[in-house]
Coordinates of C-alpha atoms and ligand atoms in Angstrom, one line a residue:
X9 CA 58.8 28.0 70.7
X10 CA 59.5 31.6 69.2
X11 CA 55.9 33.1 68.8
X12 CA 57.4 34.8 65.8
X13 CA 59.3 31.7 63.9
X14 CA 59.4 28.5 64.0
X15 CA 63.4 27.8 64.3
X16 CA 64.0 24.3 62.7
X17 CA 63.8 23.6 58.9
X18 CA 59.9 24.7 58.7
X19 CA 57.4 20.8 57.6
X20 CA 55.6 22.9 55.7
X21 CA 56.5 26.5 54.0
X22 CA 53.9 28.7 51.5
X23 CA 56.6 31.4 49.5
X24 CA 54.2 34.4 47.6
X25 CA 51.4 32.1 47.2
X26 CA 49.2 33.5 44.9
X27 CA 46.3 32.3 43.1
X28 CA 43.7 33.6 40.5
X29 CA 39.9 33.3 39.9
X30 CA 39.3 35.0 36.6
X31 CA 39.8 38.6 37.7
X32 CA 39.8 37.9 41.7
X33 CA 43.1 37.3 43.5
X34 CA 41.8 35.0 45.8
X35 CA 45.0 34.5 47.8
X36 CA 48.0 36.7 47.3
X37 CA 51.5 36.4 47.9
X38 CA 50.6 34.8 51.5
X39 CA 53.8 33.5 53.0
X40 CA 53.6 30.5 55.9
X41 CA 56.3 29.0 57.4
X42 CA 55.6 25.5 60.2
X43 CA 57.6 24.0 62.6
X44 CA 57.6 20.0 62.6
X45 CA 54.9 19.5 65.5
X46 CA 53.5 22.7 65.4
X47 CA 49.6 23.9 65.9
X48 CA 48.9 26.9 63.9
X49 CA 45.5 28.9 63.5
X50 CA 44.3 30.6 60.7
X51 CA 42.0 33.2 60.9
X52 CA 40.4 36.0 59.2
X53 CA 37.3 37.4 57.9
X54 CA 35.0 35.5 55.8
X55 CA 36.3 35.3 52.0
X56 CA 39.9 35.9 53.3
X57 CA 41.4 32.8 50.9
X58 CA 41.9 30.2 54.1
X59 CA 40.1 27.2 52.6
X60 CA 41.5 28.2 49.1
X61 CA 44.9 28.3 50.9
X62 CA 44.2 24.4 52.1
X63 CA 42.5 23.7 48.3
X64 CA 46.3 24.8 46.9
X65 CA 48.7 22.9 49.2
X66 CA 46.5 20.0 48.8
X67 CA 46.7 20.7 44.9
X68 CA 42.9 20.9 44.7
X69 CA 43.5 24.0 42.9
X70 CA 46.4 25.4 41.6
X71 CA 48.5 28.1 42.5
X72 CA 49.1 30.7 39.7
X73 CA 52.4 31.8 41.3
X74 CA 54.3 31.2 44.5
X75 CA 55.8 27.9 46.1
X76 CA 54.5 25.2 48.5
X77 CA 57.4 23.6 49.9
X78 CA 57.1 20.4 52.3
X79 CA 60.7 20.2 54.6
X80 CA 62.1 22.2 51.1
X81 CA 60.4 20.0 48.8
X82 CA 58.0 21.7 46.0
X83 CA 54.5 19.6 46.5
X84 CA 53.2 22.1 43.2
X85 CA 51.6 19.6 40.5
X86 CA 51.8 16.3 42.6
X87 CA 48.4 14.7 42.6
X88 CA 46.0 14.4 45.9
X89 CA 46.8 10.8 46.0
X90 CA 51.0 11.5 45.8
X91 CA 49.5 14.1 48.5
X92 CA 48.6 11.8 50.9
X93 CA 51.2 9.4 50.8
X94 CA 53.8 12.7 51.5
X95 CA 51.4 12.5 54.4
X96 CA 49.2 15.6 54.4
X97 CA 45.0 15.1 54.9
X98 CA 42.8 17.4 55.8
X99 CA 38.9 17.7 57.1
X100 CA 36.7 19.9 55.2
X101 CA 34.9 23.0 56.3
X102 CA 31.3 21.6 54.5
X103 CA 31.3 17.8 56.1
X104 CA 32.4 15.3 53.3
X105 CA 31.5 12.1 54.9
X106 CA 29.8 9.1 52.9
X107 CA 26.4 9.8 54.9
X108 CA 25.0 6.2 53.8
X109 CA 28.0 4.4 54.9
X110 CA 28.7 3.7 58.9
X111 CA 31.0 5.5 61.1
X112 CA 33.2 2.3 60.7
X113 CA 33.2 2.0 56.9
X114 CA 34.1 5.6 56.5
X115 CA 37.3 5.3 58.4
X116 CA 38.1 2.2 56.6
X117 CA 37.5 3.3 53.5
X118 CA 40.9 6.0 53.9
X119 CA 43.2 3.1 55.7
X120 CA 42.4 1.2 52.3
X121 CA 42.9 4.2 50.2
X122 CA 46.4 3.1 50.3
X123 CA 46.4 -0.3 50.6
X124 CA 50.0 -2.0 51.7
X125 CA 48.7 -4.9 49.5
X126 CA 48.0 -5.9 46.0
X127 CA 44.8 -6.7 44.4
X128 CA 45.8 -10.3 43.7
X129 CA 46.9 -11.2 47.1
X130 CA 43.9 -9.6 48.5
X131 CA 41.7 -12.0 45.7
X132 CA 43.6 -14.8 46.3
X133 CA 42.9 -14.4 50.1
X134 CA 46.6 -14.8 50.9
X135 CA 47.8 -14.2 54.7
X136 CA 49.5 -11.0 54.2
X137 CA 46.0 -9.2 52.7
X138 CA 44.2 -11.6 55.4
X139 CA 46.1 -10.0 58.0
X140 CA 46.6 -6.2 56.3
X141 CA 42.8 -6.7 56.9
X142 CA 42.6 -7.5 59.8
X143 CA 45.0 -4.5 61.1
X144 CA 42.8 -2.1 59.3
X145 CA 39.7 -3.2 61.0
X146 CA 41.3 -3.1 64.5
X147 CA 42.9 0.4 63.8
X148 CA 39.7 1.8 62.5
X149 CA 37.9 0.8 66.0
X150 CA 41.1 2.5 67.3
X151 CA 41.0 5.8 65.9
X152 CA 37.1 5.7 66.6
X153 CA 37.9 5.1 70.1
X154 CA 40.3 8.3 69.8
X155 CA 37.3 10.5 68.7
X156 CA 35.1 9.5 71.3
X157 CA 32.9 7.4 68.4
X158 CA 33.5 4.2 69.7
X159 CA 29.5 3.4 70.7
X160 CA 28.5 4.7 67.0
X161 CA 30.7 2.5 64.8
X162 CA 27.8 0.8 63.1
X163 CA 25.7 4.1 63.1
X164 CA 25.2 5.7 59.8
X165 CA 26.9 8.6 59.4
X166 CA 24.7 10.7 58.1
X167 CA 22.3 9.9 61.5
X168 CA 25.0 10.9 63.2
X169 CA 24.4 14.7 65.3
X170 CA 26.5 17.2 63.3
X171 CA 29.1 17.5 65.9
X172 CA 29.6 14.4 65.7
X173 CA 30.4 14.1 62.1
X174 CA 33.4 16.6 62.3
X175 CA 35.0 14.4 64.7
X176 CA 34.3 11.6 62.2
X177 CA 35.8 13.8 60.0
X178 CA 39.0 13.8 62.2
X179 CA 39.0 10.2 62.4
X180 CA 38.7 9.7 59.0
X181 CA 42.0 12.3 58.4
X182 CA 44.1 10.6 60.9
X183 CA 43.2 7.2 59.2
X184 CA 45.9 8.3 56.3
X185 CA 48.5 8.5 59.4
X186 CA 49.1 12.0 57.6
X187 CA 52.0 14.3 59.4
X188 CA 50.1 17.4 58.3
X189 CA 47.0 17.4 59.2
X190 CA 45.0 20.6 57.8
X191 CA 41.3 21.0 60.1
X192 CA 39.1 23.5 57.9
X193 CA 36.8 25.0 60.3
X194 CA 36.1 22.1 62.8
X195 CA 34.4 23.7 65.5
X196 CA 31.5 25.1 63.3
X197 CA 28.0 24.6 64.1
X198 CA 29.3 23.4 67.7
X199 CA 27.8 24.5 70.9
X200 CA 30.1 25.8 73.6
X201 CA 30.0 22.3 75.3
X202 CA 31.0 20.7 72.3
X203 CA 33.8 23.5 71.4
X204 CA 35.3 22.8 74.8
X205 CA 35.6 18.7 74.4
X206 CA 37.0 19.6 70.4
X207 CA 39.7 21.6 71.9
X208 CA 40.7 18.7 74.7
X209 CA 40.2 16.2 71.6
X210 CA 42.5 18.3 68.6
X211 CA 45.1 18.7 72.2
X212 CA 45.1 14.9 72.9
X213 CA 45.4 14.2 69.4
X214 CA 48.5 16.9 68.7
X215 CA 50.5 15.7 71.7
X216 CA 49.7 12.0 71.2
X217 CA 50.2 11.9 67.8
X218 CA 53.2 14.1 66.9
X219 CA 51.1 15.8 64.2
X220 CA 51.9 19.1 62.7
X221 CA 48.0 20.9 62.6
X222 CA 47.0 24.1 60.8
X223 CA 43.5 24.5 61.7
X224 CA 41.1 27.4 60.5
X225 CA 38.8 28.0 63.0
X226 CA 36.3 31.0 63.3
X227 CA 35.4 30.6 66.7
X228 CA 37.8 32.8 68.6
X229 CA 37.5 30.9 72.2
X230 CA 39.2 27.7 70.6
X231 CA 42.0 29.2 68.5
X232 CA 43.2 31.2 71.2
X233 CA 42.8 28.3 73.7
X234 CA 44.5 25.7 71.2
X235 CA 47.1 27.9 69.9
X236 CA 47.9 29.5 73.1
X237 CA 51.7 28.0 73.1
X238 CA 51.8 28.5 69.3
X239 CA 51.0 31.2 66.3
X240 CA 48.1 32.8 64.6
X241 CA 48.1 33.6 61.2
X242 CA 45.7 36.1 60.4
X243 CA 44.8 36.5 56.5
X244 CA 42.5 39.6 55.0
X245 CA 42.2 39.9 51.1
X246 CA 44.0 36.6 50.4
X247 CA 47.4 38.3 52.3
X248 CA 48.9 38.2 55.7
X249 CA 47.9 40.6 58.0
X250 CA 49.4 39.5 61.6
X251 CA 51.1 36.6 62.9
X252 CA 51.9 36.1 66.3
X253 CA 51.0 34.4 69.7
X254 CA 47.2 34.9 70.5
X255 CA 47.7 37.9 73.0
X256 CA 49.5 39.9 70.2
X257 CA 47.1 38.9 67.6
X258 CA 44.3 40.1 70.2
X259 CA 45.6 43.6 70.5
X260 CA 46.4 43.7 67.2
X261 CA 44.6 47.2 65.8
X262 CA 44.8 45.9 62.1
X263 CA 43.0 42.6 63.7
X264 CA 40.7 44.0 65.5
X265 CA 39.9 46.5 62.8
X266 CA 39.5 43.5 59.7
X267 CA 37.1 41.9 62.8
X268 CA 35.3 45.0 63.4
X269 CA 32.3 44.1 60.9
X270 CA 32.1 40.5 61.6
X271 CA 30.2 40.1 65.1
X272 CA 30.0 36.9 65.4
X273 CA 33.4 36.6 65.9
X274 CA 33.7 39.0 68.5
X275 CA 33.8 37.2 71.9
Ligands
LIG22 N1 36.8 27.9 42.8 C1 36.6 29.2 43.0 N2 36.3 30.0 41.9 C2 36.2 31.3 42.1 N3 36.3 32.0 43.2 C3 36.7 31.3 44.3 C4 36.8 29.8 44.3 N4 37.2 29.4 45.5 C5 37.2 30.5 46.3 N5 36.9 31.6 45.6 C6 36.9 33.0 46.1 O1 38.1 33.1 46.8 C7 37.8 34.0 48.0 C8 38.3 33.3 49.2 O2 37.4 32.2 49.5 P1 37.7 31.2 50.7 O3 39.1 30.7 50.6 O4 36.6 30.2 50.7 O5 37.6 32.1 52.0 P2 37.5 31.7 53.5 O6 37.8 30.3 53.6 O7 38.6 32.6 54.1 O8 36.2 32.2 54.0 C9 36.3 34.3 47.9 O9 36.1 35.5 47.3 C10 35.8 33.2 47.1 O10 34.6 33.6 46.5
LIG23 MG1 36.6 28.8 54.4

C-alpha cells in the first residue's frame, strides 16, 4: 500500500471534521481517509481530539461541521445502535466492561445486542432462538479463545488483572463482527511484556479477520511496530499535523517538536 493514500474507495473517510465544546474547538477540520483492511495509528499529544474523533464517527457526539463518510455513505445522525449494525465498534480508552458480570457474559451480552431473533420465538423456546443460542454461546468461547481468555471465562471481570480487561475489551468489540473496529488506547497501563503479546494479538486479529483498525495508541513501540506496513496520523490542536509511514512520521520535525514536552512518549 501507498504510505501516502489508500488507493481504493476509502471504508471509512472524515471531510473538515470539526466539532465544538462551548468556546473550544476540540477537533478541527481533521480530514482521514481508510483503505478497506487497513491499520491506521493515531497519535498525538494528550488533548489532541483522538478519542473525540472516535466519540463523533461513533455519533457519541456530534460533529458541528464536516462529514463522516462510510464507503461514501454519510453515518452523521444515525444512532449507536444503526452504528453497529453498519458494523463499526470500538474499545474504550477508560475500560467499560460490566466488572460484576463474567468474562463470558460480557461477550455475550454484545452477540445478543443484535439478536437474529425475535422476543417471541426466544419466549416460546422455538428451535431457531434454541439454536441462535446456542451459536452465541459457542462463538463467545470462540472469540475468548482468540484473546487468550479462554481459562477466565467464568472469572469476574472486574477480578480480572487490567491487561487483561483490554483484551476483554477486544473480545467484547469483535463480538458485533464490526468491519471497523476503532481501539482507543489499548496498550495503556501495559507492561512491555504485555505490549509485545497486544501487538501479535491486534496482528493476528487484523490478518485473520479482515478488519479495518484505527487504533490510538500512546505507546510509540507498538504503533510503529503495528503500523509498520501502514499510516500514522498524527493530530495536534484537533488538526492533522503528519501522515505517513512510521519512519517519516519519526523524522518528522513538526512531530518530534508537538512530542517534545510529552516524555513519556519518547522512546
Ligand atoms: N464532552 C466534552 N466537553 C468539553 N470538552 C471536551 C469534551 N470531550 C473532549 N473535550 C476536550 O476536547 C479536547 C480533546 O480531548 P480528547 O479527544 O479526549 O483528547 P485525546 O484523546 O487526544 O487525549 C480536550 O481539550 C478535552 O478537554
Ligand atoms: Mg484519548
Amino acid at each position: 500500500m501507498d504510505s501516502q493514500t489508500p488507493s481504493s474507495t476509502p471504508i471509512l473517510e472524515l471531510r473538515d471534521l470539526t466539532v465544538d465544546f462551548g468556546g473550544v474547538r476540540a477537533v478541527n477540520s481533521f480530514n482521514m481517509a481508510v483503505a478497506p483492511g487497513e491499520l491506521v495509528g493515531l497519535i498525538g499529544p494528550n488533548g489532541a481530539g483522538k478519542t473525540t474523533v472516535f466519540n463523533l464517527i461513533t455519533n457519541a457526539y456530534h460533529a458541528t461541521s464536516g462529514q463522516i463518510l462510510m464507503e461514501g455513505k454519510n453515518l452523521r445522525g444515525l444512532s449507536p445502535d444503526r452504528l453497529c449494525h453498519r458494523g463499526i465498534s470500538r474499545t474504550f480508552q477508560n475500560i467499560r466492561l460490566f466488572p460484576f458480570m463474567t468474562a463470558y457474559e460480557n461477550v455475550e451480552l454484545s452477540i445478543h445486542s443484535a439478536p437474529q431473533y425475535s422476543l417471541f420465538e426466544a419466549f416460546v423456546r422455538l428451535p431457531r432462538a434454541r439454536r441462535k443460542q446456542q451459536e452465541s454461546r459457542a462463538r463467545a468461547h470462540q472469540l475468548l479463545e482468540t484473546v487468550g481468555l479462554e481459562k477466565f471465562a467464568h472469572a469476574r471481570a472486574g477480578s480480572l488483572p487490567y491487561g487483561l480487561q483490554r483484551r476483554l475489551e477486544i473480545a467484547r468489540a469483535m463480538a458485533a463482527s464490526p468491519r471497523i473496529l476503532l481501539l482507543d488506547e489499548p496498550a495503556a497501563g501495559m507492561n512491555e511484556d504485555e505490549c509485545k503479546d497486544l501487538v501479535n494479538l491486534i496482528r493476528q486479529i487484523h490478518e485473520s479477520q479482515g478488519y479495518t483498525i484505527i487504533m490510538i495508541e500512546h505507546h510509540m513501540a507498538v504503533v510503529m511496530d503495528l503500523c509498520r506496513r501502514s499510516r500514522i496520523y498524527v493530530m495536534q490542536l484537533g488538526a492533522n499535523l503528519a501522515t505517513g509511514g512510521p519512519e517519516q512520521i519519526q523524522n518528522d520535525p513538526q512531530v518530534i517538536k508537538a512530542y517534545l514536552g510529552e516524555r513519556k512518549n519518547v522512546h
